[in-house]
Tab-separated table of C-alpha atoms and ligand atoms in Angstrom:
chain	number	residue	atom	x	y	z
A	1	MET	CA	12.516	-11.031	-7.925
A	2	SER	CA	14.556	-11.842	-11.047
A	3	SER	CA	14.308	-15.204	-12.779
A	4	PRO	CA	17.156	-17.715	-13.133
A	5	LEU	CA	19.515	-17.121	-16.040
A	6	VAL	CA	21.285	-20.414	-15.324
A	7	THR	CA	19.701	-23.533	-13.854
A	8	VAL	CA	21.883	-26.499	-12.992
A	9	GLU	CA	20.055	-29.771	-12.383
A	10	ARG	CA	21.815	-32.714	-10.758
A	11	LEU	CA	24.997	-31.874	-12.671
A	12	THR	CA	27.632	-34.576	-12.370
A	13	LYS	CA	31.176	-34.672	-13.686
A	14	HIS	CA	33.292	-37.784	-13.227
A	15	PHE	CA	36.739	-38.408	-14.670
A	16	ARG	CA	38.007	-41.931	-15.352
A	17	ILE	CA	41.599	-42.516	-14.282
A	18	GLY	CA	43.401	-45.709	-15.129
A	19	ARG	CA	41.284	-48.766	-15.846
A	20	ASN	CA	38.808	-48.770	-13.032
A	21	GLN	CA	39.067	-45.654	-10.929
A	22	THR	CA	36.682	-42.730	-11.075
A	23	VAL	CA	37.211	-39.216	-9.738
A	24	HIS	CA	33.857	-37.917	-8.490
A	25	ALA	CA	34.720	-34.257	-9.104
A	26	VAL	CA	31.111	-33.008	-9.094
A	27	ASP	CA	28.195	-35.104	-7.868
A	28	SER	CA	24.577	-34.202	-8.544
A	29	VAL	CA	24.795	-30.448	-7.952
A	30	SER	CA	21.612	-28.402	-8.422
A	31	LEU	CA	21.705	-24.621	-8.393
A	32	ASP	CA	19.878	-21.575	-9.824
A	33	ILE	CA	21.713	-18.349	-10.616
A	34	ASN	CA	19.407	-15.409	-11.147
A	35	GLU	CA	19.894	-12.647	-13.685
A	36	ARG	CA	22.336	-9.963	-12.477
A	37	GLU	CA	23.218	-12.033	-9.430
A	38	ILE	CA	26.680	-12.909	-8.113
A	39	VAL	CA	26.844	-16.326	-6.518
A	40	GLY	CA	30.077	-16.935	-4.613
A	41	LEU	CA	31.257	-20.551	-4.676
A	42	VAL	CA	33.617	-21.553	-1.863
A	43	GLY	CA	35.314	-24.695	-0.568
A	44	GLU	CA	38.780	-26.137	-0.078
A	45	SER	CA	41.057	-27.143	-2.959
A	46	GLY	CA	39.720	-30.379	-4.382
A	47	SER	CA	36.084	-29.612	-3.579
A	48	GLY	CA	35.104	-29.474	-7.276
A	49	LYS	CA	34.412	-25.719	-7.581
A	50	SER	CA	36.391	-25.108	-10.770
A	51	THR	CA	35.168	-28.322	-12.378
A	52	LEU	CA	31.579	-27.291	-11.677
A	53	GLY	CA	32.154	-23.856	-13.259
A	54	LYS	CA	33.861	-25.310	-16.330
A	55	THR	CA	31.208	-28.011	-16.792
A	56	MET	CA	28.439	-25.408	-16.538
A	57	ILE	CA	29.782	-23.445	-19.506
A	58	GLY	CA	30.701	-26.471	-21.618
A	59	LEU	CA	34.476	-26.663	-21.082
A	60	HIS	CA	33.944	-30.186	-19.729
A	61	HIS	CA	31.585	-32.852	-21.048
A	62	LYS	CA	28.716	-33.462	-18.584
A	63	THR	CA	28.629	-36.978	-17.129
A	64	HIS	CA	24.984	-36.598	-16.018
A	65	GLY	CA	22.507	-33.843	-15.361
A	66	ARG	CA	21.701	-30.745	-17.345
A	67	VAL	CA	22.282	-27.021	-17.561
A	68	ILE	CA	19.531	-24.677	-18.730
A	69	PHE	CA	20.781	-21.289	-19.878
A	70	ASP	CA	18.251	-18.533	-20.571
A	71	GLY	CA	15.496	-21.134	-21.025
A	72	GLU	CA	17.501	-23.377	-23.380
A	73	GLN	CA	19.032	-26.716	-22.412
A	74	LEU	CA	22.738	-26.751	-23.253
A	75	PRO	CA	24.215	-29.724	-25.144
A	76	GLN	CA	25.741	-32.578	-23.163
A	77	ASP	CA	28.932	-32.180	-25.151
A	78	TYR	CA	29.801	-29.036	-27.134
A	79	SER	CA	30.535	-29.146	-30.856
A	80	ALA	CA	32.623	-26.429	-32.529
A	81	SER	CA	29.422	-24.648	-33.587
A	82	ASP	CA	28.102	-24.796	-29.990
A	83	PHE	CA	31.246	-23.023	-28.795
A	84	GLN	CA	30.702	-20.456	-31.541
A	85	LYS	CA	27.064	-20.038	-30.475
A	86	TYR	CA	27.619	-19.758	-26.733
A	87	ALA	CA	30.997	-17.983	-26.551
A	88	HIS	CA	29.197	-14.668	-26.871
A	89	ARG	CA	26.985	-15.390	-23.930
A	90	MET	CA	29.137	-17.385	-21.492
A	91	GLN	CA	32.756	-16.651	-20.682
A	92	MET	CA	35.362	-17.554	-18.108
A	93	ILE	CA	37.981	-15.506	-16.276
A	94	PHE	CA	40.816	-17.832	-15.339
A	95	GLN	CA	42.670	-18.222	-12.079
A	96	ASP	CA	46.254	-17.689	-13.093
A	97	PRO	CA	46.954	-14.428	-14.937
A	98	TYR	CA	50.519	-15.669	-15.558
A	99	SER	CA	49.729	-18.864	-17.473
A	100	SER	CA	46.341	-17.995	-18.985
A	101	LEU	CA	47.723	-15.348	-21.371
A	102	ASN	CA	49.674	-16.506	-24.420
A	103	PRO	CA	53.170	-14.979	-23.975
A	104	ARG	CA	53.695	-14.827	-27.752
A	105	MET	CA	50.641	-12.686	-28.414
A	106	THR	CA	50.425	-8.949	-27.846
A	107	VAL	CA	47.854	-7.646	-25.408
A	108	GLY	CA	45.855	-6.269	-28.335
A	109	GLU	CA	45.784	-9.697	-30.007
A	110	ILE	CA	44.800	-11.424	-26.752
A	111	VAL	CA	41.929	-9.081	-25.899
A	112	GLY	CA	40.623	-8.883	-29.478
A	113	GLU	CA	40.907	-12.616	-30.203
A	114	GLY	CA	37.296	-13.404	-29.252
A	115	LEU	CA	35.973	-10.810	-31.678
A	116	ARG	CA	38.232	-12.165	-34.455
A	117	LEU	CA	37.089	-15.752	-33.848
A	118	HIS	CA	33.412	-15.231	-33.114
A	119	THR	CA	32.300	-12.134	-35.039
A	120	SER	CA	32.590	-10.668	-38.514
A	121	GLN	CA	33.879	-7.303	-37.286
A	122	SER	CA	36.575	-5.581	-39.340
A	123	MET	CA	40.124	-5.239	-38.040
A	124	SER	CA	39.652	-1.541	-37.321
A	125	GLU	CA	36.423	-2.225	-35.388
A	126	ILE	CA	38.220	-4.899	-33.365
A	127	ARG	CA	41.115	-2.531	-32.700
A	128	ASP	CA	38.723	0.189	-31.505
A	129	ALA	CA	36.822	-2.241	-29.259
A	130	THR	CA	40.092	-3.569	-27.826
A	131	ALA	CA	41.324	-0.048	-27.036
A	132	GLU	CA	38.005	0.776	-25.381
A	133	TRP	CA	38.107	-2.385	-23.241
A	134	LEU	CA	41.692	-1.819	-22.150
A	135	GLU	CA	40.671	1.627	-20.884
A	136	ARG	CA	37.544	0.209	-19.292
A	137	VAL	CA	39.517	-2.235	-17.135
A	138	GLY	CA	41.913	0.518	-16.055
A	139	LEU	CA	44.757	-0.058	-18.554
A	140	ASN	CA	46.123	2.196	-21.251
A	141	ALA	CA	45.017	1.692	-24.862
A	142	ASP	CA	48.593	2.519	-25.918
A	143	HIS	CA	49.678	-0.782	-24.319
A	144	MET	CA	48.099	-2.863	-27.085
A	145	ALA	CA	51.440	-3.682	-28.712
A	146	ARG	CA	53.033	-4.877	-25.490
A	147	TYR	CA	53.354	-8.478	-24.295
A	148	PRO	CA	51.938	-10.040	-21.103
A	149	HIS	CA	55.341	-10.294	-19.368
A	150	GLU	CA	55.547	-6.495	-19.353
A	151	PHE	CA	52.609	-6.298	-16.918
A	152	SER	CA	52.133	-6.960	-13.212
A	153	GLY	CA	49.859	-9.772	-11.944
A	154	GLY	CA	46.974	-7.381	-11.281
A	155	GLN	CA	47.329	-5.823	-14.746
A	156	ARG	CA	47.399	-9.256	-16.367
A	157	GLN	CA	44.196	-10.183	-14.605
A	158	ARG	CA	42.656	-6.962	-15.973
A	159	ILE	CA	43.738	-8.125	-19.452
A	160	GLY	CA	42.022	-11.476	-18.759
A	161	ILE	CA	38.864	-9.646	-17.690
A	162	ALA	CA	38.886	-7.495	-20.858
A	163	ARG	CA	39.393	-10.632	-22.983
A	164	ALA	CA	36.358	-12.303	-21.361
A	165	LEU	CA	34.038	-9.290	-21.424
A	166	ILE	CA	34.766	-7.894	-24.890
A	167	LEU	CA	32.275	-10.405	-26.310
A	168	ASP	CA	29.531	-8.897	-24.123
A	169	PRO	CA	28.587	-12.155	-22.345
A	170	ASP	CA	25.573	-12.522	-20.042
A	171	PHE	CA	27.139	-15.105	-17.722
A	172	VAL	CA	30.767	-15.222	-16.543
A	173	VAL	CA	32.480	-17.867	-14.433
A	174	CYS	CA	35.278	-16.178	-12.469
A	175	ASP	CA	37.554	-19.062	-11.489
A	176	GLU	CA	39.528	-17.860	-8.469
A	177	PRO	CA	40.387	-14.602	-10.262
A	178	ILE	CA	42.222	-13.149	-7.265
A	179	SER	CA	43.941	-16.095	-5.606
A	180	ALA	CA	47.217	-15.691	-7.554
A	181	LEU	CA	47.386	-11.949	-6.820
A	182	ASP	CA	49.006	-9.980	-4.009
A	183	VAL	CA	46.585	-9.113	-1.229
A	184	SER	CA	47.073	-5.434	-2.040
A	185	VAL	CA	45.633	-5.830	-5.556
A	186	GLN	CA	42.920	-8.420	-4.789
A	187	ALA	CA	40.439	-5.777	-3.623
A	188	GLN	CA	41.095	-3.656	-6.751
A	189	VAL	CA	40.248	-6.580	-9.040
A	190	VAL	CA	37.157	-7.478	-6.989
A	191	ASN	CA	35.981	-3.851	-7.090
A	192	LEU	CA	36.508	-3.752	-10.855
A	193	LEU	CA	34.435	-6.913	-11.309
A	194	GLY	CA	31.684	-5.473	-9.095
A	195	GLU	CA	31.595	-2.230	-11.124
A	196	LEU	CA	31.521	-4.087	-14.440
A	197	LYS	CA	28.809	-6.403	-13.167
A	198	ASP	CA	26.644	-3.387	-12.301
A	199	SER	CA	27.312	-1.418	-15.494
A	200	LEU	CA	26.957	-4.409	-17.858
A	201	GLY	CA	24.173	-6.277	-16.034
A	202	LEU	CA	26.359	-9.384	-15.749
A	203	THR	CA	25.531	-12.590	-13.920
A	204	LEU	CA	28.576	-14.118	-12.206
A	205	LEU	CA	29.674	-17.333	-10.561
A	206	PHE	CA	32.580	-16.123	-8.411
A	207	ILE	CA	34.798	-18.998	-7.293
A	208	ALA	CA	37.257	-18.290	-4.475
A	209	HIS	CA	38.931	-19.554	-1.315
A	210	ASP	CA	38.715	-16.341	0.651
A	211	LEU	CA	35.308	-16.362	2.289
A	212	SER	CA	35.428	-12.743	3.445
A	213	MET	CA	36.176	-11.557	-0.117
A	214	VAL	CA	33.395	-13.789	-1.457
A	215	ARG	CA	30.969	-12.378	1.085
A	216	TYR	CA	31.926	-8.846	0.073
A	217	VAL	CA	31.242	-9.403	-3.626
A	218	SER	CA	28.370	-11.952	-3.634
A	219	ASP	CA	24.598	-11.851	-3.284
A	220	ARG	CA	24.519	-15.512	-2.251
A	221	ILE	CA	27.190	-17.956	-1.142
A	222	ALA	CA	27.226	-21.636	-2.110
A	223	VAL	CA	29.584	-24.010	-0.267
A	224	MET	CA	31.003	-27.163	-1.880
A	225	TYR	CA	32.613	-30.097	-0.160
A	226	LEU	CA	34.047	-33.106	-1.986
A	227	GLY	CA	31.988	-32.555	-5.132
A	228	ALA	CA	28.663	-31.794	-3.434
A	229	LEU	CA	26.847	-28.582	-2.578
A	230	ILE	CA	26.370	-28.586	1.188
A	231	GLU	CA	25.026	-25.107	1.985
A	232	ILE	CA	23.625	-22.131	0.091
A	233	GLY	CA	21.971	-18.890	1.149
A	234	PRO	CA	22.215	-15.092	1.233
A	235	ALA	CA	25.870	-14.069	1.582
A	236	ASP	CA	25.638	-12.345	4.969
A	237	GLU	CA	23.516	-15.126	6.467
A	238	VAL	CA	25.917	-17.860	5.381
A	239	PHE	CA	28.904	-15.839	6.575
A	240	PHE	CA	27.526	-14.694	9.938
A	241	THR	CA	25.239	-17.631	10.806
A	242	PRO	CA	26.631	-20.650	8.959
A	243	LYS	CA	24.585	-23.792	9.586
A	244	HIS	CA	26.603	-26.664	8.156
A	245	PRO	CA	29.505	-27.681	10.441
A	246	TYR	CA	31.905	-27.491	7.493
A	247	THR	CA	30.799	-23.935	6.659
A	248	GLN	CA	31.172	-22.995	10.322
A	249	LEU	CA	34.725	-24.294	10.345
A	250	LEU	CA	35.445	-22.598	7.022
A	251	VAL	CA	34.262	-19.264	8.448
A	252	GLU	CA	36.278	-19.774	11.623
A	253	SER	CA	39.417	-20.678	9.704
A	254	ASN	CA	39.119	-17.621	7.455
A	255	PRO	CA	42.185	-15.346	7.803
A	256	GLU	CA	41.508	-12.956	10.681
A	257	PRO	CA	43.664	-9.875	11.228
A	258	ASP	CA	42.594	-9.390	14.859
A	259	PRO	CA	45.027	-11.391	17.124
A	260	GLU	CA	42.256	-12.054	19.657
A	261	HIS	CA	40.164	-13.694	16.944
A	262	GLU	CA	43.238	-15.456	15.586
A	263	ARG	CA	43.389	-17.471	18.819
A	264	VAL	CA	39.796	-18.629	18.273
A	265	ARG	CA	40.678	-19.453	14.674
A	266	GLU	CA	43.586	-21.660	15.820
A	267	SER	CA	41.249	-23.604	18.078
A	268	THR	CA	38.708	-24.236	15.327
A	269	ARG	CA	40.962	-25.102	12.390
A	270	ILE	CA	39.428	-27.762	10.120
A	271	GLN	CA	40.940	-31.075	11.129
A	272	GLY	CA	42.424	-33.535	8.641
A	273	GLU	CA	42.591	-33.516	4.867
A	274	ILE	CA	39.730	-33.512	2.406
A	275	PRO	CA	39.283	-37.198	1.371
A	276	SER	CA	40.152	-38.353	-2.142
A	277	PRO	CA	37.333	-37.809	-4.647
A	278	VAL	CA	38.115	-41.352	-5.841
A	279	ASN	CA	36.934	-42.804	-2.529
A	280	ILE	CA	33.866	-40.866	-1.438
A	281	PRO	CA	32.911	-41.823	2.149
A	282	PRO	CA	29.469	-43.404	2.521
A	283	GLY	CA	26.742	-41.310	4.169
A	284	CYS	CA	27.736	-37.701	4.796
A	285	ARG	CA	30.890	-36.779	2.876
A	286	PHE	CA	32.110	-34.668	5.809
A	287	SER	CA	31.640	-37.395	8.439
A	288	ASP	CA	35.385	-38.198	8.799
A	289	ARG	CA	36.155	-34.615	9.812
A	290	CYS	CA	32.941	-33.443	11.453
A	291	PRO	CA	33.075	-32.657	15.186
A	292	PHE	CA	29.345	-33.463	15.444
A	293	VAL	CA	29.301	-36.778	13.589
A	294	MET	CA	26.527	-39.191	14.624
A	295	ASP	CA	25.968	-42.821	13.805
A	296	LYS	CA	23.440	-42.090	11.054
A	297	CYS	CA	25.899	-39.696	9.347
A	298	ARG	CA	28.100	-42.691	8.432
A	299	HIS	CA	25.461	-44.381	6.297
A	300	GLU	CA	22.723	-41.846	5.422
A	301	THR	CA	23.524	-39.112	2.906
A	302	PRO	CA	21.930	-35.810	3.986
A	303	GLU	CA	19.897	-34.007	1.299
A	304	LEU	CA	20.250	-30.281	0.623
A	305	LEU	CA	17.035	-29.039	2.290
A	306	LYS	CA	15.407	-25.762	3.339
A	307	ILE	CA	16.303	-25.018	6.947
A	308	SER	CA	12.746	-23.804	7.664
A	309	GLU	CA	9.514	-22.920	5.900
A	310	GLU	CA	10.283	-19.212	6.416
A	311	ALA	CA	13.879	-19.306	5.153
A	312	VAL	CA	13.029	-20.313	1.587
A	313	ASP	CA	16.430	-19.377	0.167
A	314	ARG	CA	18.536	-21.087	2.843
A	315	HIS	CA	19.474	-24.731	2.223
A	316	VAL	CA	21.779	-27.066	4.144
A	317	ALA	CA	22.778	-30.731	3.714
A	318	CYS	CA	23.299	-31.964	7.285
A	319	HIS	CA	21.418	-34.286	9.643
A	320	LEU	CA	21.916	-31.734	12.404
A	321	PHE	CA	20.386	-28.947	10.429
A	322	GLY	CA	18.105	-26.762	12.486
A	323	GLU	CA	20.279	-27.059	15.564
A	324	ASP	CA	21.823	-23.813	16.712
A	325	LEU	CA	25.568	-24.488	16.612
A	326	THR	CA	27.798	-21.678	17.817
A	327	SER	CA	31.521	-21.106	17.394
A	328	SER	CA	32.129	-21.876	21.059
A	329	ASP	CA	30.235	-25.177	20.609
A	330	LEU	CA	32.646	-26.016	17.831
A	331	ALA	CA	35.749	-25.059	19.821
A	332	GLU	CA	34.495	-27.005	22.837
A	333	ASN	CA	33.643	-30.053	20.772
A	334	GLN	CA	36.983	-30.014	18.998
A	335	ALA	CA	38.875	-29.602	22.268
A	336	SER	CA	37.172	-32.693	23.667
A	337	ALA	CA	37.591	-34.676	20.418
B	401	SF4	FE1	28.418	-33.638	10.547
B	401	SF4	FE2	26.534	-35.500	10.384
B	401	SF4	FE3	26.006	-33.016	9.604
B	401	SF4	FE4	27.622	-34.566	8.195
B	401	SF4	S1	25.437	-34.883	8.536
B	401	SF4	S2	27.958	-32.454	8.704
B	401	SF4	S3	28.688	-35.709	9.798
B	401	SF4	S4	26.503	-33.705	11.677
């Protein structure tokens, strides 16, 4: 079994808004990501997924907690020299291929920028590397002089991938890299990332909404709700036998092409809105929306625990954990709620 490349310990990121309000974007998240592993991170908008990814690689100051990367504790707050030091090893692929590429720069300038900023390579070496990376992500090296607006959404995301990987990083946070793309090109981008992960030995945190796509690409799936990690385990196990009621509802509400299943999906849609991260409910964060809520859930916060001694890599934060909840249980419970 491979060892962790990234260890996150009780990582917390709060933002102050106004004089006395605090957004609890990420609260005490602990997580290991092993070398050459893809961990899929899922949850609704506002669950803190992107903030967690950005805080892990130093794009946000850490409020509390620590991140250990390849055996070395990362600084609480990055200086310019820290960015210089870690840019080679940790990169991010951004969500929106339309706004994340500078429209005034050519594709060659965008992809080669990291090498210009963080290495002492000559201009011709950078040009050669840029051409090679454009080909590697399925674009044409002759397109170097073109501008981002001349490309489709899928092609722009390929440019973003080349920009992130040209520095040969070990760890990449993919922040919803497919959510702004047409369904028809999502699978192509996911396949490209999977191929590059295998050929380059990358370790990825793959953030996305679409649980079925995350399952397809990930070794493990981690589920976030309102800033906290509430379930983690092998991808197929989390997808096919989710334990946490929120994960069960997330799986059931996943887009389902089969009309028969669509009817089940309608009956198990997650009720209500995710609460504001300014006002975290006491006890279990999911208690306001959970069809199985009990009295203790309203005042006791469930810890993320192993579900059994045998299932060492399966953890759930729920007072019910261990009980065998089925989809029909959920539908029945919601119907009577
Ligand atoms: Fe539902 Fe209680 Fe479990 Fe929270 S701890 S998910 S409210 S059953």
